[in-house]
């Protein structure tokens, strides 16, 4: 099994092939038999199309290719019932099955030319040249080596194909479960280009259109300083040394951003250094593994996991960290904090380099529906943090990988997750939601875990049901926003942010929200309307409970002001 494979391939070593289908066979026809080469081709028609009227069904055609040995001759298959096909003898060789949309002759010819080879794995490689990135997928294959490989590409792949790969597109398109139409490519490798890498993005507020670092006015710095001075004096140890790696990381990243704001935007070295000292102490708790649930090496999947599940007996403790769930979400915050600390104090790097590099290695865990993605923004944070850690630590290759990852994520998230009205990949009725909830390999769940487990905690069933219809969609969007950082404007376009705001929050609707979600919304609004965001965060009666636990008013002010300045530059 290789994701994107053009055929479903079964390899037989002496068993008698049996093919069964829960969808009834309409017909089964032998098209070609070549006993000398051991090759056979069949057409199968299933009643698996869409119903037209009351009883009529559009029939879809499937192709079956069997390639055995010359000594045993071609495979003979017989239909025994409308749900069962069986060979007349044992078989050594391969059977490949493919769906031919609308019984298209050109598509069938393409399948014919690719039958006999199949993918067994793939490797990824790439390189960059300043702001231009190129990456390739090269498959290892088995079967008939002279036959080109047929693999399906998703829409975001097609958008970035180089000229040579683009010429190898076929007419075959099949509907995926969650990512639009997939197109079959007749090639053993693909080459893709990302021509506008975010190389100018740093720790400061950043805009993909203007890209220049902001030059703050004295009056803006004065407002930012009031918030930053208050926030940097908070109990860093108390807010960061928690029983959750996820929430601890969020707090460390927040305080790192505050210290950066004080140092680089306010230019207050004394206050920044005092905050940095306390931040390094808070970070050391984790680098030295002194937190409540230390990290351990897990030998089965060979990665680093939290001991929370082992101690508590709850497999889902800390969002399933022990099972590698959301590792890049969790570790991204730590990597981001480390990148800022190392930037402000390069002497700190050597003692912490190995620990941070370890976190950058991602983990795996099994899921019945494939790996899921709930927070597109925290996915982007991991790529951004990787880029910035590479820059801070002097690892140019890591920095380049981070830039390429960010560009690919920007493209893919805008295709499948962050749904502008012009989106062509998700169902038209779904696009109106503006964001997906949780995207798995085989399905999309509209309601996110964050909404289910946080927004409605403690409600009665009746209250839950009444509240659910009105608020669940609006609350789902926040998990795709946090944390607002320089990469946010790359993945979340101004037009998308504007559409989302008009869908859920304009005309005073945002003012009905009275918790940390409100601050997230206004910080996100800064991408499209930074002046309104600045007005909200700079108001005299700003309430601290409008900030999420991983959010900083000082950073939100700096971000909004920075985007305003870059837009007006």
Coordinates of C-alpha atoms in Angstrom, one line a residue:
X1 CA 0.0 0.0 0.0
X2 CA 1.4 3.3 -1.1
X3 CA -0.6 6.5 -0.8
X4 CA -1.7 7.7 -4.3
X5 CA -1.1 4.4 -6.0
X6 CA -2.7 4.1 -9.5
X7 CA -3.7 0.4 -9.0
X8 CA -4.7 -1.7 -6.1
X9 CA -2.0 -4.4 -6.4
X10 CA -2.2 -7.9 -4.9
X11 CA 0.8 -10.2 -5.0
X12 CA 0.1 -14.0 -5.1
X13 CA 2.5 -16.8 -4.2
X14 CA 0.4 -19.9 -4.9
X15 CA -3.0 -19.0 -3.5
X16 CA -6.2 -19.2 -5.5
X17 CA -7.4 -15.6 -6.2
X18 CA -10.9 -14.8 -5.0
X19 CA -12.5 -11.3 -5.6
X20 CA -15.5 -10.3 -3.7
X21 CA -17.5 -7.1 -3.6
X22 CA -20.2 -5.7 -1.4
X23 CA -21.4 -3.7 -4.4
X24 CA -22.9 -6.1 -6.9
X25 CA -21.2 -7.0 -10.2
X26 CA -23.2 -6.0 -13.2
X27 CA -20.9 -7.7 -15.7
X28 CA -17.5 -9.4 -16.0
X29 CA -15.7 -9.7 -19.3
X30 CA -12.4 -11.1 -20.4
X31 CA -10.8 -8.6 -22.8
X32 CA -7.3 -10.1 -23.4
X33 CA -5.5 -13.3 -22.7
X34 CA -1.9 -13.9 -23.7
X35 CA -0.9 -17.4 -22.5
X36 CA 2.7 -17.0 -23.7
X37 CA 3.4 -14.0 -21.5
X38 CA 1.0 -15.0 -18.7
X39 CA -1.0 -11.7 -19.1
X40 CA -4.7 -11.3 -18.9
X41 CA -7.1 -8.3 -18.8
X42 CA -10.7 -8.1 -17.6
X43 CA -13.4 -5.5 -17.4
X44 CA -15.7 -5.4 -14.4
X45 CA -18.8 -3.3 -14.2
X46 CA -20.1 -2.5 -10.7
X47 CA -23.3 -0.9 -9.6
X48 CA -21.4 1.7 -7.7
X49 CA -22.4 4.9 -9.5
X50 CA -24.9 7.5 -8.5
X51 CA -28.6 6.7 -8.6
X52 CA -30.6 8.4 -11.4
X53 CA -34.3 8.4 -10.7
X54 CA -35.8 5.6 -8.6
X55 CA -34.0 2.5 -9.9
X56 CA -31.6 3.4 -12.7
X57 CA -27.9 3.4 -11.7
X58 CA -24.9 4.9 -13.5
X59 CA -22.5 2.1 -14.0
X60 CA -18.8 2.5 -13.4
X61 CA -16.1 0.4 -15.0
X62 CA -13.2 -1.2 -13.4
X63 CA -10.2 -2.8 -15.1
X64 CA -8.4 -5.9 -13.8
X65 CA -4.9 -6.9 -15.0
X66 CA -3.3 -10.2 -14.1
X67 CA 0.4 -10.9 -14.8
X68 CA 1.7 -14.4 -14.0
X69 CA 4.5 -16.5 -15.3
X70 CA 4.7 -17.9 -18.9
X71 CA 4.9 -21.4 -17.6
X72 CA 1.5 -21.3 -15.9
X73 CA -0.2 -19.3 -18.6
X74 CA -2.7 -16.5 -18.2
X75 CA -4.9 -16.3 -15.2
X76 CA -8.5 -17.5 -15.8
X77 CA -11.2 -15.9 -13.7
X78 CA -14.8 -16.9 -13.6
X79 CA -17.8 -15.1 -12.1
X80 CA -19.6 -17.3 -9.6
X81 CA -22.2 -14.9 -8.5
X82 CA -23.0 -11.2 -8.6
X83 CA -20.6 -10.7 -5.7
X84 CA -17.9 -13.3 -6.2
X85 CA -15.2 -14.0 -8.8
X86 CA -12.8 -16.9 -8.5
X87 CA -9.8 -18.2 -10.3
X88 CA -9.8 -21.8 -11.7
X89 CA -6.4 -22.6 -10.1
X90 CA -3.7 -21.3 -7.8
X91 CA -1.7 -18.4 -9.1
X92 CA 1.8 -16.9 -8.9
X93 CA 2.0 -13.3 -9.9
X94 CA 0.2 -9.9 -9.5
X95 CA -3.4 -8.8 -9.9
X96 CA -4.0 -5.1 -10.3
X97 CA -7.4 -3.3 -10.2
X98 CA -8.1 0.3 -11.2
X99 CA -11.3 2.3 -11.6
X100 CA -11.9 3.8 -15.1
X101 CA -14.1 6.9 -14.8
X102 CA -17.0 6.9 -17.2
X103 CA -15.5 4.1 -19.3
X104 CA -13.1 6.5 -21.0
X105 CA -11.1 4.9 -23.8
X106 CA -8.1 7.3 -23.4
X107 CA -8.0 6.6 -19.7
X108 CA -8.1 2.8 -20.4
X109 CA -5.2 3.2 -22.7
X110 CA -3.2 5.0 -20.0
X111 CA -4.0 2.2 -17.5
X112 CA -2.9 -0.4 -20.1
X113 CA 0.4 1.3 -20.5
X114 CA 1.1 1.3 -16.8
X115 CA -0.2 -2.1 -15.8
X116 CA 2.6 -4.3 -14.4
X117 CA 4.5 -1.9 -12.2
X118 CA 3.6 -0.7 -8.7
X119 CA 5.1 1.5 -6.1
X120 CA 6.7 0.1 -3.0
X121 CA 8.0 3.3 -1.4
X122 CA 9.2 6.8 -2.0
X123 CA 12.0 9.2 -1.2
X124 CA 11.9 13.0 -0.9
X125 CA 14.7 15.3 -1.9
X126 CA 15.0 19.0 -2.5
X127 CA 17.1 22.1 -2.8
X128 CA 16.7 25.9 -2.6
X129 CA 18.3 28.9 -4.3
X130 CA 17.5 31.9 -2.1
X131 CA 13.7 32.4 -2.5
X132 CA 13.2 29.5 -4.9
X133 CA 12.7 26.0 -3.7
X134 CA 12.4 22.7 -5.6
X135 CA 11.5 19.3 -4.2
X136 CA 10.9 15.9 -5.7
X137 CA 9.1 12.7 -5.0
X138 CA 10.8 9.6 -6.4
X139 CA 9.2 6.2 -6.0
X140 CA 10.8 2.8 -5.7
X141 CA 8.8 0.3 -7.7
X142 CA 8.5 -3.4 -8.4
X143 CA 6.9 -5.5 -11.1
X144 CA 7.9 -4.8 -14.7
X145 CA 10.8 -2.3 -14.5
X146 CA 10.3 -1.0 -18.1
X147 CA 6.7 0.1 -17.4
X148 CA 6.2 3.6 -16.1
X149 CA 4.5 4.1 -12.8
X150 CA 1.0 5.5 -12.4
X151 CA 0.4 7.6 -9.3
X152 CA -2.3 10.1 -8.4
X153 CA -1.5 13.7 -7.5
X154 CA -3.6 16.1 -5.4
X155 CA -4.5 19.6 -6.6
X156 CA -1.7 21.3 -4.6
X157 CA 0.8 19.0 -6.3
X158 CA -0.5 19.9 -9.8
X159 CA -0.2 23.6 -9.0
X160 CA 3.5 23.3 -8.4
X161 CA 4.6 20.8 -11.0
X162 CA 7.6 21.7 -13.1
X163 CA 7.2 21.7 -16.9
X164 CA 8.4 18.1 -17.4
X165 CA 6.2 16.6 -14.7
X166 CA 3.2 18.6 -15.9
X167 CA 3.6 17.0 -19.4
X168 CA 3.1 13.6 -17.8
X169 CA -0.4 14.3 -16.5
X170 CA -3.1 11.9 -17.8
X171 CA -6.8 12.4 -18.4
X172 CA -7.7 10.2 -15.5
X173 CA -9.2 11.9 -12.5
X174 CA -10.8 10.3 -9.5
X175 CA -12.6 12.0 -6.6
X176 CA -10.8 11.7 -3.3
X177 CA -12.6 11.6 0.0
X178 CA -11.3 14.9 1.4
X179 CA -9.1 16.7 -1.0
X180 CA -10.8 17.2 -4.3
X181 CA -10.0 15.5 -7.6
X182 CA -6.8 13.5 -7.9
X183 CA -5.1 13.3 -11.3
X184 CA -3.1 10.3 -12.5
X185 CA 0.6 11.0 -13.4
X186 CA 2.5 8.6 -15.6
X187 CA 6.0 9.0 -14.2
X188 CA 8.4 7.4 -11.8
X189 CA 9.1 10.7 -10.1
X190 CA 7.6 14.2 -9.7
X191 CA 9.4 17.6 -9.5
X192 CA 7.7 20.5 -7.8
X193 CA 8.6 24.2 -7.5
X194 CA 7.9 26.7 -4.8
X195 CA 9.1 30.0 -6.4
X196 CA 8.5 32.4 -3.5
X197 CA 9.8 31.1 -0.3
X198 CA 9.3 33.3 2.8
X199 CA 13.0 33.9 3.3
X200 CA 12.5 37.4 4.6
X201 CA 10.2 36.2 7.4
X202 CA 11.8 36.6 10.8
X203 CA 10.6 37.1 14.4
X204 CA 9.0 40.5 13.6
X205 CA 5.5 41.0 12.2
X206 CA 5.6 40.0 8.6
X207 CA 3.4 40.5 5.5
X208 CA 3.7 38.4 2.4
X209 CA 2.9 41.3 0.1
X210 CA 5.2 44.0 1.5
X211 CA 7.7 41.9 3.5
X212 CA 9.6 44.8 5.0
X213 CA 10.2 44.9 8.8
X214 CA 8.1 47.6 10.5
X215 CA 9.6 50.8 11.9
X216 CA 7.4 51.6 15.0
X217 CA 6.4 55.1 16.0
X218 CA 7.2 56.4 19.5
X219 CA 3.6 56.5 20.4
X220 CA 3.0 52.9 19.3
X221 CA 6.0 51.7 21.3
X222 CA 4.7 53.5 24.4
X223 CA 1.4 51.6 24.2
X224 CA 3.2 48.3 23.6
X225 CA 5.6 49.0 26.5
X226 CA 2.8 49.3 29.0
X227 CA 1.5 45.9 28.2
X228 CA 4.9 44.2 27.8
X229 CA 6.2 45.6 31.2
X230 CA 3.2 44.1 32.9
X231 CA 3.3 40.8 31.1
X232 CA 7.0 40.1 31.6
X233 CA 6.6 40.4 35.3
X234 CA 4.1 37.5 35.5
X235 CA 5.0 34.2 37.1
X236 CA 6.8 32.5 34.3
X237 CA 7.5 29.4 36.3
X238 CA 4.0 29.0 37.5
X239 CA 2.5 29.4 34.0
X240 CA 5.0 27.1 32.2
X241 CA 5.7 24.2 34.6
X242 CA 2.4 22.5 34.1
X243 CA 1.2 18.9 33.8
X244 CA 0.9 19.3 30.0
X245 CA 3.7 19.6 27.5
X246 CA 1.2 21.3 25.2
X247 CA 0.1 24.1 27.5
X248 CA 3.6 24.4 29.0
X249 CA 5.0 25.0 25.5
X250 CA 2.3 27.5 24.7
X251 CA 3.3 29.6 27.8
X252 CA 7.0 29.4 27.0
X253 CA 6.4 30.5 23.5
X254 CA 4.3 33.4 24.8
X255 CA 6.9 34.6 27.2
X256 CA 9.6 34.3 24.6
X257 CA 7.6 36.5 22.2
X258 CA 7.2 39.1 25.0
X259 CA 10.9 39.2 25.7
X260 CA 11.6 39.5 21.9
X261 CA 9.1 42.4 21.7
X262 CA 10.8 44.2 24.6
X263 CA 14.3 43.6 23.2
X264 CA 13.8 44.3 19.4
X265 CA 10.7 46.5 19.3
X266 CA 10.9 48.5 22.5
X267 CA 14.7 48.4 22.5
X268 CA 14.7 48.0 26.3
X269 CA 17.8 45.7 26.8
X270 CA 17.7 45.8 30.6
X271 CA 14.1 44.7 30.9
X272 CA 14.6 42.2 28.1
X273 CA 17.6 40.6 29.8
X274 CA 15.8 40.3 33.1
X275 CA 13.0 38.6 31.4
X276 CA 15.3 36.4 29.4
X277 CA 17.1 35.1 32.5
X278 CA 13.7 34.0 34.0
X279 CA 12.7 32.5 30.6
X280 CA 15.9 30.4 30.4
X281 CA 15.2 29.1 33.9
X282 CA 11.7 28.1 33.0
X283 CA 12.9 26.4 29.8
X284 CA 15.6 24.6 31.7
X285 CA 13.0 22.7 33.6
X286 CA 12.1 20.9 30.4
X287 CA 15.6 20.7 28.9
X288 CA 16.7 19.0 32.1
X289 CA 13.6 16.8 32.3
X290 CA 12.4 18.1 35.6
X291 CA 8.8 18.7 34.7
X292 CA 5.8 16.9 36.3
X293 CA 5.7 14.3 33.6
X294 CA 9.2 13.9 32.2
X295 CA 9.9 12.8 28.6
X296 CA 11.1 9.3 27.8
X297 CA 12.5 7.4 24.8
X298 CA 9.8 5.0 23.6
X299 CA 11.4 2.0 22.0
X300 CA 8.6 0.6 19.9
X301 CA 8.3 3.6 17.5
X302 CA 11.6 5.1 18.6
X303 CA 10.6 8.6 19.6
X304 CA 10.3 10.9 22.6
X305 CA 7.0 10.9 24.5
X306 CA 5.5 12.3 27.7
X307 CA 5.1 9.9 30.6
X308 CA 1.7 11.4 31.5
X309 CA -0.2 8.4 30.0
X310 CA 2.0 5.9 31.8
X311 CA 1.6 7.6 35.2
X312 CA -2.1 8.3 35.0
X313 CA -3.2 5.3 33.0
X314 CA -5.0 7.5 30.6
X315 CA -3.9 7.0 27.0
X316 CA -5.3 10.4 26.0
X317 CA -3.4 12.3 28.7
X318 CA -1.9 15.5 27.3
X319 CA -3.8 15.0 24.0
X320 CA -2.3 11.6 23.4
X321 CA 1.3 12.7 23.5
X322 CA 2.4 9.3 24.6
X323 CA 1.0 7.9 21.4
X324 CA 2.7 10.5 19.3
X325 CA -0.5 12.4 18.7
X326 CA 0.0 16.1 17.7
X327 CA 3.8 16.0 18.5
X328 CA 4.5 18.7 16.0
X329 CA 1.8 20.9 17.6
X330 CA 3.3 20.4 21.1
X331 CA 7.0 20.7 20.2
X332 CA 6.5 23.6 17.8
X333 CA 6.0 25.9 20.8
X334 CA 9.2 24.7 22.5
X335 CA 11.2 25.1 19.3
X336 CA 9.8 28.6 18.8
X337 CA 10.8 29.6 22.3
X338 CA 14.2 28.1 21.9
X339 CA 14.8 30.0 18.6
X340 CA 14.1 33.3 20.3
X341 CA 16.2 32.5 23.4
X342 CA 19.1 31.5 21.2
X343 CA 18.7 34.6 19.1
X344 CA 18.9 36.8 22.1
X345 CA 21.7 34.8 23.8
X346 CA 23.8 32.8 21.3
X347 CA 25.9 31.4 24.2
X348 CA 22.8 29.4 25.2
X349 CA 22.7 27.4 22.0
X350 CA 25.4 24.8 22.5
X351 CA 24.0 23.4 25.7
X352 CA 20.4 23.1 24.3
X353 CA 21.0 22.3 20.6
X354 CA 20.6 18.5 20.9
X355 CA 17.5 18.7 23.0
X356 CA 15.7 21.1 20.5
X357 CA 16.9 19.1 17.5
X358 CA 15.4 16.0 19.1
X359 CA 12.0 17.7 19.3
X360 CA 12.1 18.5 15.6
X361 CA 12.0 14.8 14.8
X362 CA 8.3 13.9 14.4
X363 CA 6.5 10.8 15.6
X364 CA 3.9 8.4 14.3
X365 CA 0.7 6.8 15.6
X366 CA -1.9 4.7 14.0
X367 CA -5.4 5.9 13.2
X368 CA -8.3 4.1 11.6
X369 CA -9.0 7.1 9.3
X370 CA -5.4 8.1 8.6
X371 CA -3.5 10.9 10.3
X372 CA -5.7 13.8 11.1
X373 CA -5.1 17.5 11.1
X374 CA -7.1 19.7 13.5
X375 CA -5.1 22.8 13.9
X376 CA -3.7 24.0 10.6
X377 CA -2.1 27.0 12.3
X378 CA -0.1 24.9 14.8
X379 CA 1.0 22.8 11.9
X380 CA 2.4 26.0 10.3
X381 CA 3.9 27.0 13.6
X382 CA 6.0 23.9 13.7
X383 CA 7.4 24.7 10.2
X384 CA 8.0 28.3 11.1
X385 CA 9.7 27.4 14.4
X386 CA 11.9 24.9 12.5
X387 CA 12.9 27.6 10.1
X388 CA 13.7 30.1 12.8
X389 CA 15.6 27.5 14.9
X390 CA 17.6 26.7 11.8
X391 CA 18.3 30.4 11.4
X392 CA 19.2 31.0 15.0
X393 CA 21.4 27.9 15.3
X394 CA 23.2 28.5 12.0
X395 CA 21.8 25.4 10.3
X396 CA 21.1 26.7 6.8
X397 CA 19.7 23.4 5.6
X398 CA 17.2 23.3 8.4
X399 CA 16.2 26.9 7.7
X400 CA 15.7 26.1 4.1
X401 CA 13.6 23.1 4.9
X402 CA 11.4 25.3 7.1
X403 CA 11.0 27.7 4.3
X404 CA 9.9 25.0 1.9
X405 CA 7.6 23.4 4.4
X406 CA 5.9 26.8 5.0
X407 CA 5.4 27.3 1.3
X408 CA 4.0 23.8 0.8
X409 CA 1.7 24.2 3.8
X410 CA 0.5 27.6 2.6
X411 CA -0.5 26.0 -0.7
X412 CA -2.1 22.9 0.8
X413 CA -4.0 24.6 3.6
X414 CA -5.5 27.0 1.2
X415 CA -6.6 24.1 -1.0
X416 CA -8.2 21.9 1.7
X417 CA -8.5 23.7 5.1
X418 CA -8.9 27.4 4.8
X419 CA -11.8 27.8 2.4
X420 CA -12.1 31.0 0.4
X421 CA -15.3 31.3 -1.7
X422 CA -13.3 30.4 -4.8
X423 CA -12.2 27.0 -3.4
X424 CA -12.6 24.2 -6.0
X425 CA -11.7 21.2 -3.9
X426 CA -14.3 20.9 -1.1
X427 CA -18.1 20.5 -1.6
X428 CA -19.8 23.9 -2.3
X429 CA -22.0 23.6 0.7
X430 CA -19.1 22.9 2.9
X431 CA -17.0 25.9 1.7
X432 CA -19.5 28.2 3.4
X433 CA -18.1 27.0 6.7
X434 CA -14.9 28.7 5.8
X435 CA -12.7 26.1 7.6
X436 CA -12.7 22.4 8.0
X437 CA -12.8 21.0 11.5
X438 CA -10.7 17.9 11.5
X439 CA -9.4 16.5 8.2
X440 CA -8.6 12.8 8.3
X441 CA -7.4 10.7 5.5
X442 CA -10.9 9.5 4.7
X443 CA -13.3 12.0 6.1
X444 CA -13.8 15.5 7.5
X445 CA -15.3 16.1 10.9
X446 CA -16.8 19.6 11.1
X447 CA -16.6 20.0 14.9
X448 CA -13.1 20.1 16.3
X449 CA -11.9 18.5 19.5
X450 CA -11.1 21.9 20.9
X451 CA -14.8 22.9 20.5
X452 CA -16.2 19.7 21.8
X453 CA -14.0 19.4 24.9
X454 CA -13.5 23.1 25.9
X455 CA -16.4 25.2 24.8
X456 CA -19.1 22.9 26.2
X457 CA -17.4 21.5 29.3
X458 CA -19.7 21.4 32.2
X459 CA -22.9 22.1 30.2
X460 CA -26.0 19.9 30.5
X461 CA -27.0 17.9 27.5
X462 CA -30.0 20.3 26.8
X463 CA -27.8 23.4 27.1
X464 CA -25.2 21.8 24.9
X465 CA -27.6 21.0 22.1
X466 CA -29.1 24.5 22.2
X467 CA -25.8 26.2 22.3
X468 CA -24.2 23.9 19.7
X469 CA -26.1 24.9 16.7
X470 CA -25.5 28.6 17.2
X471 CA -21.9 28.7 18.2
X472 CA -20.0 25.6 17.2
X473 CA -19.0 26.8 13.7
X474 CA -17.8 30.1 15.0
X475 CA -15.7 28.4 17.7
X476 CA -14.2 25.9 15.3
X477 CA -12.3 28.6 13.5
X478 CA -10.1 29.5 16.4
X479 CA -8.1 26.3 16.4
X480 CA -7.0 27.2 12.8
X481 CA -5.8 30.6 14.1
X482 CA -3.6 30.0 17.1
X483 CA -1.0 31.1 17.6
X484 CA -0.8 34.4 15.6
X485 CA 2.8 34.7 14.5
X486 CA 4.7 36.0 11.5
X487 CA 3.8 32.9 9.4
X488 CA 0.0 33.5 10.0
X489 CA -0.3 36.0 7.1
X490 CA 1.4 33.5 4.8
X491 CA -1.1 30.7 5.3
X492 CA -4.2 32.8 6.1
X493 CA -4.6 35.3 3.2
X494 CA -6.1 38.7 3.7
X495 CA -9.1 37.8 1.5
X496 CA -9.7 34.6 3.5
X497 CA -9.6 36.4 6.9
X498 CA -12.0 39.0 5.5
X499 CA -14.5 36.4 4.3
X500 CA -14.3 34.5 7.6
X501 CA -14.8 37.6 9.6
X502 CA -17.8 38.6 7.6
X503 CA -19.3 35.1 7.9
X504 CA -19.1 34.9 11.7
X505 CA -18.0 38.0 13.5
X506 CA -18.8 41.3 11.8
X507 CA -21.6 43.8 12.8
X508 CA -20.9 43.5 16.5
X509 CA -21.2 39.7 16.7
X510 CA -17.6 39.4 18.0
X511 CA -18.6 41.5 21.0
X512 CA -20.8 38.7 22.3
X513 CA -17.7 36.7 23.0
X514 CA -16.1 37.4 26.4
X515 CA -13.2 35.0 26.8
X516 CA -9.7 34.4 25.3
X517 CA -11.3 33.6 22.0
X518 CA -12.0 37.3 21.6
X519 CA -8.3 38.2 21.6
X520 CA -7.5 35.5 19.1
X521 CA -10.1 36.8 16.7
X522 CA -8.9 40.3 16.8
X523 CA -5.3 39.3 16.5
X524 CA -6.3 37.3 13.4
X525 CA -8.2 40.3 12.1
X526 CA -5.0 42.2 12.0
X527 CA -4.0 40.3 8.9
X528 CA -6.9 42.0 7.0
X529 CA -7.8 45.0 9.1
X530 CA -4.8 45.9 11.4
X531 CA -6.2 49.3 12.3
X532 CA -9.3 47.7 13.9
X533 CA -7.2 45.1 15.7
X534 CA -4.9 47.9 17.1
X535 CA -7.9 49.8 18.3
X536 CA -9.2 46.8 20.2
X537 CA -6.0 45.9 21.9
X538 CA -5.0 49.5 22.8
X539 CA -8.3 50.4 24.4
X540 CA -8.1 51.6 28.0
X541 CA -10.7 49.2 29.3
X542 CA -9.0 46.1 27.7
X543 CA -9.8 43.0 29.8
X544 CA -7.1 40.4 30.6
X545 CA -9.6 37.5 30.2
X546 CA -9.8 38.3 26.5
X547 CA -6.4 36.7 26.2
X548 CA -5.9 33.0 25.7
X549 CA -3.3 31.3 28.0
X550 CA -0.7 31.3 25.2
X551 CA -1.4 34.9 24.1
X552 CA 0.3 38.2 24.8
X553 CA -1.4 41.6 24.5
X554 CA 2.1 43.2 23.9
X555 CA 2.7 40.9 21.0
X556 CA -0.8 41.4 19.6
X557 CA -0.2 45.2 19.7
X558 CA 3.2 44.9 18.1
X559 CA 1.7 42.6 15.4
X560 CA -1.2 44.9 14.6
X561 CA 1.0 48.0 14.5
X562 CA 3.6 46.2 12.4
X563 CA 1.1 45.1 9.8
X564 CA -0.3 48.6 9.6
X565 CA 3.2 50.1 9.1
X566 CA 4.1 47.5 6.4
X567 CA 0.9 48.1 4.5
X568 CA 1.5 51.9 4.6
X569 CA 5.2 51.7 3.7

